[in-house]
Backbone as JSON Lines, residues from 0, in Angstrom:
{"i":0,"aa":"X","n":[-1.81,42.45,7.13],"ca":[-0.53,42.01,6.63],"c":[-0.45,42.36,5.15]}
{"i":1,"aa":"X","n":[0.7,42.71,4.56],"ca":[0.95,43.31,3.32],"c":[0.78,41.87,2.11]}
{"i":2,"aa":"X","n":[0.35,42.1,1.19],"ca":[-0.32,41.02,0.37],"c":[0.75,41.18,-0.93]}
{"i":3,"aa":"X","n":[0.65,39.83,-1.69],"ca":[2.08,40.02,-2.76],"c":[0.72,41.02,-3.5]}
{"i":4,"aa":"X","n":[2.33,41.6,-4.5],"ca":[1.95,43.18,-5.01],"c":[1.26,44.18,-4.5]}
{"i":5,"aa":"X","n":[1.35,44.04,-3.33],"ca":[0.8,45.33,-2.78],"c":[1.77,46.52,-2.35]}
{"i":6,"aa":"X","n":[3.04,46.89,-2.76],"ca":[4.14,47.5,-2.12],"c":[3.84,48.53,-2.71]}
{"i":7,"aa":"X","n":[3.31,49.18,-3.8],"ca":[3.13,50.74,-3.69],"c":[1.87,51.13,-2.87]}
{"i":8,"aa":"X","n":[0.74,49.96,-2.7],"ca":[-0.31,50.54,-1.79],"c":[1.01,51.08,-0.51]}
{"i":9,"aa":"X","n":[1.22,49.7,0.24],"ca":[1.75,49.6,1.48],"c":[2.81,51.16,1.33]}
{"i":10,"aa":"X","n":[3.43,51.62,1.26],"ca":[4.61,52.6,0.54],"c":[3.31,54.11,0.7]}
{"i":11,"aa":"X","n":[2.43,54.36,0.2],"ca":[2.12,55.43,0.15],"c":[0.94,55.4,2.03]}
{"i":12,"aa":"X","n":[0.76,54.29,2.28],"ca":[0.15,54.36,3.69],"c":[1.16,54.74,4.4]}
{"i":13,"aa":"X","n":[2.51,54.29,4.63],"ca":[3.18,54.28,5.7],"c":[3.69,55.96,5.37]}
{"i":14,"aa":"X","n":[4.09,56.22,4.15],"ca":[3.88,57.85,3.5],"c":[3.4,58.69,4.67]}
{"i":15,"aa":"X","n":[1.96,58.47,4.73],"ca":[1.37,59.14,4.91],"c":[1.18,58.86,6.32]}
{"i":16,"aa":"X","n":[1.51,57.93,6.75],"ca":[1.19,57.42,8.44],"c":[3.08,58.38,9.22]}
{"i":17,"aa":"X","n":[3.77,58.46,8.05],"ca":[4.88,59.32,8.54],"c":[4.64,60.77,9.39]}
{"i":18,"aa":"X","n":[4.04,61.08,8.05],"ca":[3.37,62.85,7.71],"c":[2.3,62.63,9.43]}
{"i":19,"aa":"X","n":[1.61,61.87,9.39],"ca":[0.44,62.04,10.89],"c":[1.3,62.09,12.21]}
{"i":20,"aa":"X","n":[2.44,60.88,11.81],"ca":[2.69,60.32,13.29],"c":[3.64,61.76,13.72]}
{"i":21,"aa":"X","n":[4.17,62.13,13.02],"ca":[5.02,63.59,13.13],"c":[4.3,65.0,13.44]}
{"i":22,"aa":"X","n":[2.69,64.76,13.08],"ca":[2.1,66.21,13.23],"c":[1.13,65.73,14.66]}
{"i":23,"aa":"X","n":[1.24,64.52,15.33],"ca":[0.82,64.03,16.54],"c":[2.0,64.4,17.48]}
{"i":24,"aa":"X","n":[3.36,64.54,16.76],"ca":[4.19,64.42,18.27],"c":[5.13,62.94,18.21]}
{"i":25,"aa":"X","n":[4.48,62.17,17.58],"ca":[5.06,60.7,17.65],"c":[6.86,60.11,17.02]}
{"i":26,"aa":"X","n":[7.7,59.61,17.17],"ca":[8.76,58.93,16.96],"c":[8.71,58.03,16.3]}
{"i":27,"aa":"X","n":[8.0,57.59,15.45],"ca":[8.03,56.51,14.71],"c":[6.82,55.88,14.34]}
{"i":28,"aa":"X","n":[6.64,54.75,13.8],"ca":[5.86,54.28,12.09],"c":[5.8,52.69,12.19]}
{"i":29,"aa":"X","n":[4.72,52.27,11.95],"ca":[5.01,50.75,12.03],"c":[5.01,50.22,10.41]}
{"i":30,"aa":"X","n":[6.12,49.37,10.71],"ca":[5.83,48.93,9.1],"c":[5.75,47.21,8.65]}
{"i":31,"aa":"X","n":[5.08,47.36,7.7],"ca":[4.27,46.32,7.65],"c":[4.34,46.09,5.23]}
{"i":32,"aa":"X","n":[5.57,45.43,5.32],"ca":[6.15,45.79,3.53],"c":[5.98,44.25,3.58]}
{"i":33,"aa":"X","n":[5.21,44.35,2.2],"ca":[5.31,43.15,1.26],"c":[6.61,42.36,1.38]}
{"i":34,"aa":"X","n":[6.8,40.65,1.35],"ca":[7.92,39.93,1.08],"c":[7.59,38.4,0.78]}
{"i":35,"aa":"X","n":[6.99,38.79,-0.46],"ca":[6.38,36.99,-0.53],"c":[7.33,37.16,-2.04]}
{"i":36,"aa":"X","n":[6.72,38.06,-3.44],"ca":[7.55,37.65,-4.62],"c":[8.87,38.48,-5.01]}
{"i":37,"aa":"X","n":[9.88,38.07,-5.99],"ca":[11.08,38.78,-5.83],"c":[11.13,40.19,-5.92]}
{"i":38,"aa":"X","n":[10.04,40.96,-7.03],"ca":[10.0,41.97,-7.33],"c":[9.06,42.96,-5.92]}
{"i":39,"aa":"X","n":[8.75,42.05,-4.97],"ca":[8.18,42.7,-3.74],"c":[9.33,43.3,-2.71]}
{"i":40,"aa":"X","n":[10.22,41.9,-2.77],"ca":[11.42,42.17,-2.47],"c":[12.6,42.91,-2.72]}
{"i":41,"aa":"X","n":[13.13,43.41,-3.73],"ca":[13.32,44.33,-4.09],"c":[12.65,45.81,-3.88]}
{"i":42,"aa":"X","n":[11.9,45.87,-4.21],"ca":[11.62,47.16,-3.81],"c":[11.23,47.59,-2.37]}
{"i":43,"aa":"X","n":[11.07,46.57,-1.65],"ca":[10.75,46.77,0.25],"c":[12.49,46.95,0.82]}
{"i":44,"aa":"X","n":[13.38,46.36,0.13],"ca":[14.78,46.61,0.31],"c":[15.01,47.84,-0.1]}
{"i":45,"aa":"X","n":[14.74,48.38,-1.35],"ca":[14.91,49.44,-1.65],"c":[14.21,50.63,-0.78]}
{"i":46,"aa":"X","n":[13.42,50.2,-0.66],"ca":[12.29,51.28,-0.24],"c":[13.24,51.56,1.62]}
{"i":47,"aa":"X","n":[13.05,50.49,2.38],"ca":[13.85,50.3,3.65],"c":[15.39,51.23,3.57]}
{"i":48,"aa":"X","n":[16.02,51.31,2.65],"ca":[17.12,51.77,2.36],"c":[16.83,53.26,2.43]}
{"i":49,"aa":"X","n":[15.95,53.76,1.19],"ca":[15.7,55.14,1.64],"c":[15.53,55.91,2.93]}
{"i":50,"aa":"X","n":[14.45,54.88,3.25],"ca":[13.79,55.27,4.9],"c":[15.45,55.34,5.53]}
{"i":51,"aa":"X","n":[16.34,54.83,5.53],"ca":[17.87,55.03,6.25],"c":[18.37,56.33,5.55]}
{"i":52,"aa":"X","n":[18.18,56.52,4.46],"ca":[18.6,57.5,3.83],"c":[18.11,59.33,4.5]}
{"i":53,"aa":"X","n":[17.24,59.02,4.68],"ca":[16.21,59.96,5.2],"c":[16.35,60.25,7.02]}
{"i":54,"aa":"X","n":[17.47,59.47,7.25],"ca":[17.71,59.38,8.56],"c":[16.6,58.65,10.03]}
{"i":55,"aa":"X","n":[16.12,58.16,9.24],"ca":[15.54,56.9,10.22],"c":[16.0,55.61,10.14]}
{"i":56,"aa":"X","n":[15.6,55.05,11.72],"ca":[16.16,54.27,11.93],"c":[15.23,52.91,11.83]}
{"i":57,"aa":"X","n":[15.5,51.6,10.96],"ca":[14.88,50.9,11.06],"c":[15.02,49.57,11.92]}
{"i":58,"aa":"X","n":[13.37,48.97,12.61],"ca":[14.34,47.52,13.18],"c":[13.34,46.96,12.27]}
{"i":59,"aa":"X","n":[13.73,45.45,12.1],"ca":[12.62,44.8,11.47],"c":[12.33,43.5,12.1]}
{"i":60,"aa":"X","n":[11.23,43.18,12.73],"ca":[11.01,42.08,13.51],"c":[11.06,40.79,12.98]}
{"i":61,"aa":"X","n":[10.14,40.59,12.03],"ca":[10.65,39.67,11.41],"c":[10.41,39.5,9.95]}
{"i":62,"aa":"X","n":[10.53,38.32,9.37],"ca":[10.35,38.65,7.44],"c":[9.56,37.55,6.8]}
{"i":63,"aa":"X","n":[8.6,36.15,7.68],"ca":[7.95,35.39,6.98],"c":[7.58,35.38,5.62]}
{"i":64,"aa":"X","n":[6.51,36.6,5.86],"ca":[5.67,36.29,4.52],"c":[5.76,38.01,3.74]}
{"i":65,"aa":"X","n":[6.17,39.13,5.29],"ca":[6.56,40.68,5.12],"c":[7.23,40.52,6.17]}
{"i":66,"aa":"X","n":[7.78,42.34,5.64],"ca":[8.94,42.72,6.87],"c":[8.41,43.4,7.73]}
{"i":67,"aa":"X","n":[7.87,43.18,8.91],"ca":[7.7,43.7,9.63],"c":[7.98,44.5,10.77]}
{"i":68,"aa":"X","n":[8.18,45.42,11.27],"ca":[8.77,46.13,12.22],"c":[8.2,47.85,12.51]}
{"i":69,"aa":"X","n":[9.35,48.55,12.7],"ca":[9.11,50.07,12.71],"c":[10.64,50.64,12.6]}
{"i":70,"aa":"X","n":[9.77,52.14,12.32],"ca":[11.08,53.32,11.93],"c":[11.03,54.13,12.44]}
{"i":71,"aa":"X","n":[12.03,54.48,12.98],"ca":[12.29,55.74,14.5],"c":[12.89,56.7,13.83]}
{"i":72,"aa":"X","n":[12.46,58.1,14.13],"ca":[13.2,59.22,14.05],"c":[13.77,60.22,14.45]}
Protein backbone atom coordinates (compact mmCIF):
# COMPACT_ATOMS: atom_id res chain seq x y z
CA UNK A 1 0.00 0.00 0.00
CA UNK A 2 1.30 3.49 -0.97
CA UNK A 3 2.73 5.27 2.24
CA UNK A 4 2.23 9.24 2.90
CA UNK A 5 4.96 10.86 0.67
CA UNK A 6 5.58 8.28 -1.29
CA UNK A 7 3.85 9.56 -4.70
CA UNK A 8 6.89 10.11 -6.81
CA UNK A 9 8.23 6.58 -5.70
CA UNK A 10 4.60 5.15 -6.45
CA UNK A 11 4.45 7.43 -10.03
CA UNK A 12 7.73 6.18 -11.46
CA UNK A 13 6.75 2.20 -10.55
CA UNK A 14 3.49 2.32 -12.15
CA UNK A 15 5.80 4.35 -15.08
CA UNK A 16 7.43 1.69 -15.56
CA UNK A 17 4.89 -1.20 -14.77
CA UNK A 18 3.08 0.75 -17.96
CA UNK A 19 6.22 0.39 -20.29
CA UNK A 20 6.24 -3.85 -19.14
CA UNK A 21 2.57 -4.42 -19.07
CA UNK A 22 2.50 -3.10 -22.87
CA UNK A 23 5.73 -5.00 -24.05
CA UNK A 24 3.87 -8.33 -22.37
CA UNK A 25 0.74 -7.81 -24.46
CA UNK A 26 -1.26 -6.62 -21.37
CA UNK A 27 -4.34 -3.83 -21.11
CA UNK A 28 -3.74 -2.31 -18.16
CA UNK A 29 -1.81 -1.33 -14.70
CA UNK A 30 -2.80 -1.60 -11.22
CA UNK A 31 -2.66 1.34 -9.26
CA UNK A 32 -1.98 1.74 -5.98
CA UNK A 33 -1.37 6.21 -5.30
CA UNK A 34 -0.78 7.69 -2.10
CA UNK A 35 -4.02 9.50 -0.24
CA UNK A 36 -3.41 10.06 3.36
CA UNK A 37 -1.76 14.04 3.26
CA UNK A 38 -3.12 17.01 1.12
CA UNK A 39 -0.08 17.46 -0.93
CA UNK A 40 -0.36 13.45 -1.68
CA UNK A 41 -3.59 14.31 -2.80
CA UNK A 42 -3.08 16.64 -5.10
CA UNK A 43 -0.73 15.29 -6.99
CA UNK A 44 -2.45 11.49 -7.25
CA UNK A 45 -5.42 13.79 -8.73
CA UNK A 46 -3.17 15.32 -10.83
CA UNK A 47 -1.21 12.57 -11.74
CA UNK A 48 -4.84 10.36 -12.40
CA UNK A 49 -5.80 13.23 -14.71
CA UNK A 50 -2.86 12.83 -16.96
CA UNK A 51 -3.18 9.07 -17.08
CA UNK A 52 -6.91 10.34 -18.80
CA UNK A 53 -5.01 12.61 -20.73
CA UNK A 54 -2.90 10.00 -22.27
CA UNK A 55 -6.02 8.16 -23.13
CA UNK A 56 -6.51 5.68 -20.45
CA UNK A 57 -9.06 4.76 -18.76
CA UNK A 58 -9.24 4.88 -15.07
CA UNK A 59 -11.53 3.01 -12.34
CA UNK A 60 -10.66 3.53 -8.85
CA UNK A 61 -11.85 1.07 -6.26
CA UNK A 62 -11.58 2.69 -3.49
CA UNK A 63 -9.72 5.79 -1.55
CA UNK A 64 -9.26 4.93 2.40
CA UNK A 65 -5.92 5.57 3.09
CA UNK A 66 -4.86 5.39 -1.30
CA UNK A 67 -6.54 5.25 -4.47
CA UNK A 68 -6.68 2.24 -5.49
CA UNK A 69 -7.71 0.63 -8.66
CA UNK A 70 -6.40 0.25 -12.41
CA UNK A 71 -5.89 1.86 -15.90
CA UNK A 72 -7.00 0.36 -19.12
CA UNK A 73 -5.82 1.09 -22.47
Amino acid sequence: MAGVGTFEKCRKQIESGIKRQIKNGKNYIALDLPYFAQSDQLETDNYIKQLEERGMRVEIHHTDSSKYGKAYW
